[in-house]
Short mmCIF file of C-alpha atoms and ligand atoms in Angstrom, two decimals:
data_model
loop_
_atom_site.label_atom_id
_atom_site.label_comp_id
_atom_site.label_asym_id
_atom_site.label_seq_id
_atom_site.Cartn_x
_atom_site.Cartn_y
_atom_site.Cartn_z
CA UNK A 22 -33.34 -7.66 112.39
CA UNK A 23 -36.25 -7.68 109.76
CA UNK A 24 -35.93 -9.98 107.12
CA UNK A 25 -34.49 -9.50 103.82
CA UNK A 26 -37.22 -8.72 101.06
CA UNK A 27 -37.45 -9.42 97.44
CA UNK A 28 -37.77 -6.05 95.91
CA UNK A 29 -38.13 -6.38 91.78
CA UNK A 30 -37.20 -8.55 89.20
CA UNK A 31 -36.66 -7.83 85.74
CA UNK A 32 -34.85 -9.62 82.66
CA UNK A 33 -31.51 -9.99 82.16
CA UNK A 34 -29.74 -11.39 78.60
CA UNK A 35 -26.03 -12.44 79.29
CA UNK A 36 -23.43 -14.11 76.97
CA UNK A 37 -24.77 -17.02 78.99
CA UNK A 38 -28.27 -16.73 78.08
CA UNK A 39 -31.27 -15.03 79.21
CA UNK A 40 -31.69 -14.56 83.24
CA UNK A 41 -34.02 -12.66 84.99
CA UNK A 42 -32.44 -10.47 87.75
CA UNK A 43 -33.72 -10.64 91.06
CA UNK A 44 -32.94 -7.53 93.56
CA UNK A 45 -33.46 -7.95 97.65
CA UNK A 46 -33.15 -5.86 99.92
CA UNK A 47 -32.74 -5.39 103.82
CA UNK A 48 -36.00 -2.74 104.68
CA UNK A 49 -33.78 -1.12 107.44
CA UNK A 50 -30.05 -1.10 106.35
CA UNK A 51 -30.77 -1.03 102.82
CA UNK A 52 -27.76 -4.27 101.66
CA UNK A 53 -28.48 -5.07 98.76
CA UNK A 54 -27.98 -8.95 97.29
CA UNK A 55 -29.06 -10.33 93.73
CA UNK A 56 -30.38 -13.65 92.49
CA UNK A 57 -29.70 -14.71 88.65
CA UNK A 58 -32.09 -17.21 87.81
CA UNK A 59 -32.96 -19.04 84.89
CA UNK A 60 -36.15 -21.51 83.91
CA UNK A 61 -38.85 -22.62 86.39
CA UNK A 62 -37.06 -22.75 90.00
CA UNK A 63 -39.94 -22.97 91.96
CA UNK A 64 -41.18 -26.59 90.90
CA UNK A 65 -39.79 -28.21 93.80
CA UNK A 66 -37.51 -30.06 91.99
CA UNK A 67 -33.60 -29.75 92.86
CA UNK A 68 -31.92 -26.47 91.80
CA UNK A 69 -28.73 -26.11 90.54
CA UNK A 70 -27.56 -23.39 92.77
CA UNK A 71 -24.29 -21.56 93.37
CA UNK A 72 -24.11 -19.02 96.33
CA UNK A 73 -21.43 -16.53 94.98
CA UNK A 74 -19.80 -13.99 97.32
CA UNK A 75 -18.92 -10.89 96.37
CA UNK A 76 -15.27 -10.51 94.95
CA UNK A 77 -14.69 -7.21 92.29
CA UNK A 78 -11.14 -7.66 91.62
CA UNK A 79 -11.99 -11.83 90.38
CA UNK A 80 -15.11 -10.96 89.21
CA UNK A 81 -14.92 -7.61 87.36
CA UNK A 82 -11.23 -6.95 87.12
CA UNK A 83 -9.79 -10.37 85.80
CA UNK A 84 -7.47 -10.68 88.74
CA UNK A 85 -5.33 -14.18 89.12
CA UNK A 86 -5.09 -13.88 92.86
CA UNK A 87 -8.13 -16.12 93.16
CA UNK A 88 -10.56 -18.49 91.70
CA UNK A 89 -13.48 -15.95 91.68
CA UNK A 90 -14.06 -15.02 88.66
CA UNK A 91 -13.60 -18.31 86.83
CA UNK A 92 -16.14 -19.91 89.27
CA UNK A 93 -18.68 -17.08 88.25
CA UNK A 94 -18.14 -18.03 84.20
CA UNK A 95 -18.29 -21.58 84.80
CA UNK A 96 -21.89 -21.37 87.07
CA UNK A 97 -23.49 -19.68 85.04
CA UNK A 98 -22.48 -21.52 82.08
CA UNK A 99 -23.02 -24.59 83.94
CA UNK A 100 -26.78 -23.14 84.49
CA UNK A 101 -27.48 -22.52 81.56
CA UNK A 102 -26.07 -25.26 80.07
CA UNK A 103 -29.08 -26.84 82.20
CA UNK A 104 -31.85 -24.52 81.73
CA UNK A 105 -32.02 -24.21 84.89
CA UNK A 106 -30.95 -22.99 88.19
CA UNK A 107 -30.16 -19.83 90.47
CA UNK A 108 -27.07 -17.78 91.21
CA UNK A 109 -27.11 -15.69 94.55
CA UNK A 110 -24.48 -12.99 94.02
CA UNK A 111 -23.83 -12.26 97.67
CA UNK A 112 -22.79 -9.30 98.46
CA UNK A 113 -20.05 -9.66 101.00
CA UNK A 114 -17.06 -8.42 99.50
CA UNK A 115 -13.82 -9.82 101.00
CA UNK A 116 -15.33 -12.83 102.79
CA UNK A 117 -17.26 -9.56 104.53
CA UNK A 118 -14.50 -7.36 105.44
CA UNK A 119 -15.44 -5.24 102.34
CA UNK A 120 -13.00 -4.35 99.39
CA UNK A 121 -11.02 -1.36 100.99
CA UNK A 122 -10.15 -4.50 103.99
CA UNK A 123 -9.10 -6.33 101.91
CA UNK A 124 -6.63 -4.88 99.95
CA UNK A 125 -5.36 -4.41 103.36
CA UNK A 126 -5.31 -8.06 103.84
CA UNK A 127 -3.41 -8.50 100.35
CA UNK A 128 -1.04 -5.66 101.03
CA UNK A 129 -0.15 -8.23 104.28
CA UNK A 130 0.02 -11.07 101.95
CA UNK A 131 2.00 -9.24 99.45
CA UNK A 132 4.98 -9.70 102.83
CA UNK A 133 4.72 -12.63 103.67
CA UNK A 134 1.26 -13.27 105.07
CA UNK A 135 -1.56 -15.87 103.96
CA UNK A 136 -5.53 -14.95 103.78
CA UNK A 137 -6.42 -16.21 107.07
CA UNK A 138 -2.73 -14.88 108.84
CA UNK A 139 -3.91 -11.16 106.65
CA UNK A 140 -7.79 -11.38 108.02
CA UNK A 141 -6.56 -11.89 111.79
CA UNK A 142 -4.00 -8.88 111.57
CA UNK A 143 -6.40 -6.64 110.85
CA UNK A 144 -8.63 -7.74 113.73
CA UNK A 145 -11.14 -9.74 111.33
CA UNK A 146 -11.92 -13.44 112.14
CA UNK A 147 -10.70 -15.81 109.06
CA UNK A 148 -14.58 -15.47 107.38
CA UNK A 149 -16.98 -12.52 108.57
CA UNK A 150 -19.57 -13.74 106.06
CA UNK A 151 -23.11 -14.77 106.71
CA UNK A 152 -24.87 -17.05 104.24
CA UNK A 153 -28.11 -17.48 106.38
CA UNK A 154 -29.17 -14.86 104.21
CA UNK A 155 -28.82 -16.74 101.23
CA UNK A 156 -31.07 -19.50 103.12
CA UNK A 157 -33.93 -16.80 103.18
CA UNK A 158 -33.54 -15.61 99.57
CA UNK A 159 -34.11 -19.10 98.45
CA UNK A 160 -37.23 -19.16 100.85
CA UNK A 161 -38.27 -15.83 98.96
CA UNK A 162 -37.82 -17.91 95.68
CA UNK A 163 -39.20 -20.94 96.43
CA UNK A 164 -36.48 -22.70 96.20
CA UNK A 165 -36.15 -25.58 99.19
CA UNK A 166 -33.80 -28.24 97.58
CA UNK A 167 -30.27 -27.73 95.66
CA UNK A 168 -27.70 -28.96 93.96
CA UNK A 169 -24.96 -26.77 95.37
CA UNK A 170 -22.14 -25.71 93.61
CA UNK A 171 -19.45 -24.92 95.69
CA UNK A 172 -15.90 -26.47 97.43
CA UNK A 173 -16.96 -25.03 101.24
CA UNK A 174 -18.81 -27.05 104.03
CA UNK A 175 -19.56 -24.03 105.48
CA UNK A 176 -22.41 -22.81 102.98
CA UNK A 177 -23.86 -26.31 102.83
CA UNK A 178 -23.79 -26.36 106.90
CA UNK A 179 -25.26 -23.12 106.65
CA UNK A 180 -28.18 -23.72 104.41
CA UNK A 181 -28.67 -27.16 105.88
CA UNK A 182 -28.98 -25.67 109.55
CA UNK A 183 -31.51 -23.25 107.60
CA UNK A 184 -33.88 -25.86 106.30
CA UNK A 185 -32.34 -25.47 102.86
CA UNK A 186 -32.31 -29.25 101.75
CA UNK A 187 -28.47 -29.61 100.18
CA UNK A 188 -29.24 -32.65 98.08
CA UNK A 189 -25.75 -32.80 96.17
CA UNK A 190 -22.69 -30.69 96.10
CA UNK A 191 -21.80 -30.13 92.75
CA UNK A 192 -17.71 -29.07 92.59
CA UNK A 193 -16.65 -26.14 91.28
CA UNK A 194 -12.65 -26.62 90.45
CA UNK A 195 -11.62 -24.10 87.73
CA UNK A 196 -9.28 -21.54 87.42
CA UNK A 197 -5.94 -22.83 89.43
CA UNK A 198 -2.98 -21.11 88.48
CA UNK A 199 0.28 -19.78 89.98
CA UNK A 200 -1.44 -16.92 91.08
CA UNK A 201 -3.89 -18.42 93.28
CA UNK A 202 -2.09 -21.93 94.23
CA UNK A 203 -1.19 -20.51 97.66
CA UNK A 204 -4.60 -19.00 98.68
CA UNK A 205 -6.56 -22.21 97.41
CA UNK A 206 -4.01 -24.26 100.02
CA UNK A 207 -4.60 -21.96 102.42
CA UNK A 208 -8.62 -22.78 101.96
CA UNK A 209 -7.91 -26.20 101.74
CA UNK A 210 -5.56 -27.05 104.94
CA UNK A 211 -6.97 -24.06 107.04
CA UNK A 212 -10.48 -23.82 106.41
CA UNK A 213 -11.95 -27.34 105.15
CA UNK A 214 -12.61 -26.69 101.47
CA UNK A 215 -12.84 -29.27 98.52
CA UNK A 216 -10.09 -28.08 96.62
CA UNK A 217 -8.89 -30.57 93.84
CA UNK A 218 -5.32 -29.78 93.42
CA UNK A 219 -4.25 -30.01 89.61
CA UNK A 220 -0.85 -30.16 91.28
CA UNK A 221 0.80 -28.11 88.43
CA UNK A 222 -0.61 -29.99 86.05
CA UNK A 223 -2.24 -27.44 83.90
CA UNK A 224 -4.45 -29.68 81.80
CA UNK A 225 -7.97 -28.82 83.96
CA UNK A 226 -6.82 -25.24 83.85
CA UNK A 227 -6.46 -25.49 80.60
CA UNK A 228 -9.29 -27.02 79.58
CA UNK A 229 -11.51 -24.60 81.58
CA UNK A 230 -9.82 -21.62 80.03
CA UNK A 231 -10.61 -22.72 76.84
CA UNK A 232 -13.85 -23.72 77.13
CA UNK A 233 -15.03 -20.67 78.92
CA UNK A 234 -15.94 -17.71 76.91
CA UNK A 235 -14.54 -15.18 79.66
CA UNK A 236 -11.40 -16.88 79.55
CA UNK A 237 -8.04 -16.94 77.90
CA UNK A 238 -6.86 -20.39 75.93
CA UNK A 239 -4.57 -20.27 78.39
CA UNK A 240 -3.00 -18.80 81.63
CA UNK A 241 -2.27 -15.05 80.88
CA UNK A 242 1.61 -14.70 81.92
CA UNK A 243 1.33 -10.91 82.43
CA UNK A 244 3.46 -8.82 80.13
CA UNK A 245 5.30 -7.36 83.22
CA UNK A 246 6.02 -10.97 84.84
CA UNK A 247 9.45 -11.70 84.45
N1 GTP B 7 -10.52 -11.25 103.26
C1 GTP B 7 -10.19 -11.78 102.10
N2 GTP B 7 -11.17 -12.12 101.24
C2 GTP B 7 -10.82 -12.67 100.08
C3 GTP B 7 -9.49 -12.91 99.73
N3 GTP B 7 -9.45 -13.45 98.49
C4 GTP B 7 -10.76 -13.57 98.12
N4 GTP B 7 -11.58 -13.09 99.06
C5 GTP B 7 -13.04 -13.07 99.10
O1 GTP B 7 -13.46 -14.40 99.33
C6 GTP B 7 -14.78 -14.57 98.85
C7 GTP B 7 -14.82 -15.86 98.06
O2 GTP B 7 -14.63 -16.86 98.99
P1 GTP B 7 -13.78 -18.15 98.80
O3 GTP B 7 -13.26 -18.53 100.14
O4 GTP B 7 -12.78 -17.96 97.65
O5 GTP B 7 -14.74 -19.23 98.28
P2 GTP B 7 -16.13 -19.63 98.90
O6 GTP B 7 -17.13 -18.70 98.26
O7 GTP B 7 -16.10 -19.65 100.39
O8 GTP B 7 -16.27 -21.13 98.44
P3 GTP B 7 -16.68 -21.71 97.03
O9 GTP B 7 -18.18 -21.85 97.05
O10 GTP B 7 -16.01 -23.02 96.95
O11 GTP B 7 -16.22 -20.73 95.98
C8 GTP B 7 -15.11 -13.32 98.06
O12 GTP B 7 -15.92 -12.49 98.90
C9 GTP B 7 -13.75 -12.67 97.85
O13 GTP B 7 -13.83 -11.26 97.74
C10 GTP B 7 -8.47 -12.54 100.64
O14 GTP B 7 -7.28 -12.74 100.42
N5 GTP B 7 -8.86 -11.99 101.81
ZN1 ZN B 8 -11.91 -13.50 94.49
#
């Protein structure tokens, strides 16, 4: 398959500060992915860089379920709290299974089921995604070492395999609440991630929620929630 391309570029101000927004695109299938990116990436230097997969209900609609959207707030604030560095929002939706999926998968986790357990009942494997292309977009931007931000081996293994030099991981623990204590487990004992449990301890919740300008000062109990 031909290569993804980048396409245009344009600026960008956020509550975060000013990006510029990077579009690529596959010349054949037409997917879509974006790049944030802030200051002079292509120095050679090491990049702060978080590889951010697709997730509309953490991202966009403020849902609990998972750690999403909190890890989008605190990259980029992280970023630009440097001056520097690149988010890849990659478009893979549902660890790739696409939205529609996987609110199939939750409906199975709403009885019983956990991510990985939902994923397989529907005939998915536990993680459909591909991050090579995120190894290519940094190609496209010049970008050959980083400072990752992420809890999963997999994207460093990926990017490593790549030629993508992964000279730190930086964590990326925010967001834990009762919610998404289950599905963080799950991606700890079942899939290999770096999750620091704040083992009810709300403190480091707390501290990211108020800290973060997306965020609450504290865990939203939903009105509804007995
Ligand atoms: N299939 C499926 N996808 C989910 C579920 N919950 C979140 N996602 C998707 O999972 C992706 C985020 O992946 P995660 O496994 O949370 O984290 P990660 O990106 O692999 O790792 P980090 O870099 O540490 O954030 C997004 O594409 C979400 O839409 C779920 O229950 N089922
Ligand atoms: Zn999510």
């Amino acid at each position: 398959m031909a290569k993804i391309q980048l396409v245009t570029e344009a600026n960008l101000p956020t509550e975060f500060g000013l990006f510029k927004i990077v579009g690529f695109e596959f010349p054949k299938t037409k997917k879509e992915h974006i790049a944030l990116v802030m200051g002079d990436i292509a120095d050679g230097k090491p990049v702060l860089a978080r590889i951010h997969s697709e997730c509309l209900t953490g991202d966009t609609l403020y849902s609990l379920k998972c750690d999403c959207g909190f890890q989008l707030a605190t990259a980029l604030r992280q970023i630009s709290e440097e001056g520097r560095g690149v988010l890849i929002y990659h478009r893979e939706e549902g660890r790739g299974i696409g939205l529609i999926n996987k609110i199939r998968a939750y409906a199975l986790q709403d009885q019983g089921m956990d991510t990985i357990e939902a994923n397989l009942a529907l005939g998915f494997a536990a993680d459909e995604r591909n991050f090579a292309v995120c190894a290519d977009i940094f190609d496209l931007l010049a970008v050959n070492q980083v400072r990752l931000l992420t809890n999963n081996p997999a994207k460093i293994d990926t990017m490593k395999k790549a030629g993508i030099n992964v000279v730190e991981r930086v964590p990326l623990n925010v967001g834990e609440n009762r919610y998404n204590r289950a599905y963080l487990d799950t991606k700890a004992k079942k899939m290999g991630h770096y999750i620091v449990h704040h083992n009810g301890d709300a403190q480091n919740t707390e501290k990211h929620f108020l800290s973060c300008p997306h965020c609450l000062s504290e865990v939203p109990t939903p009105q509804n929630e007995q």
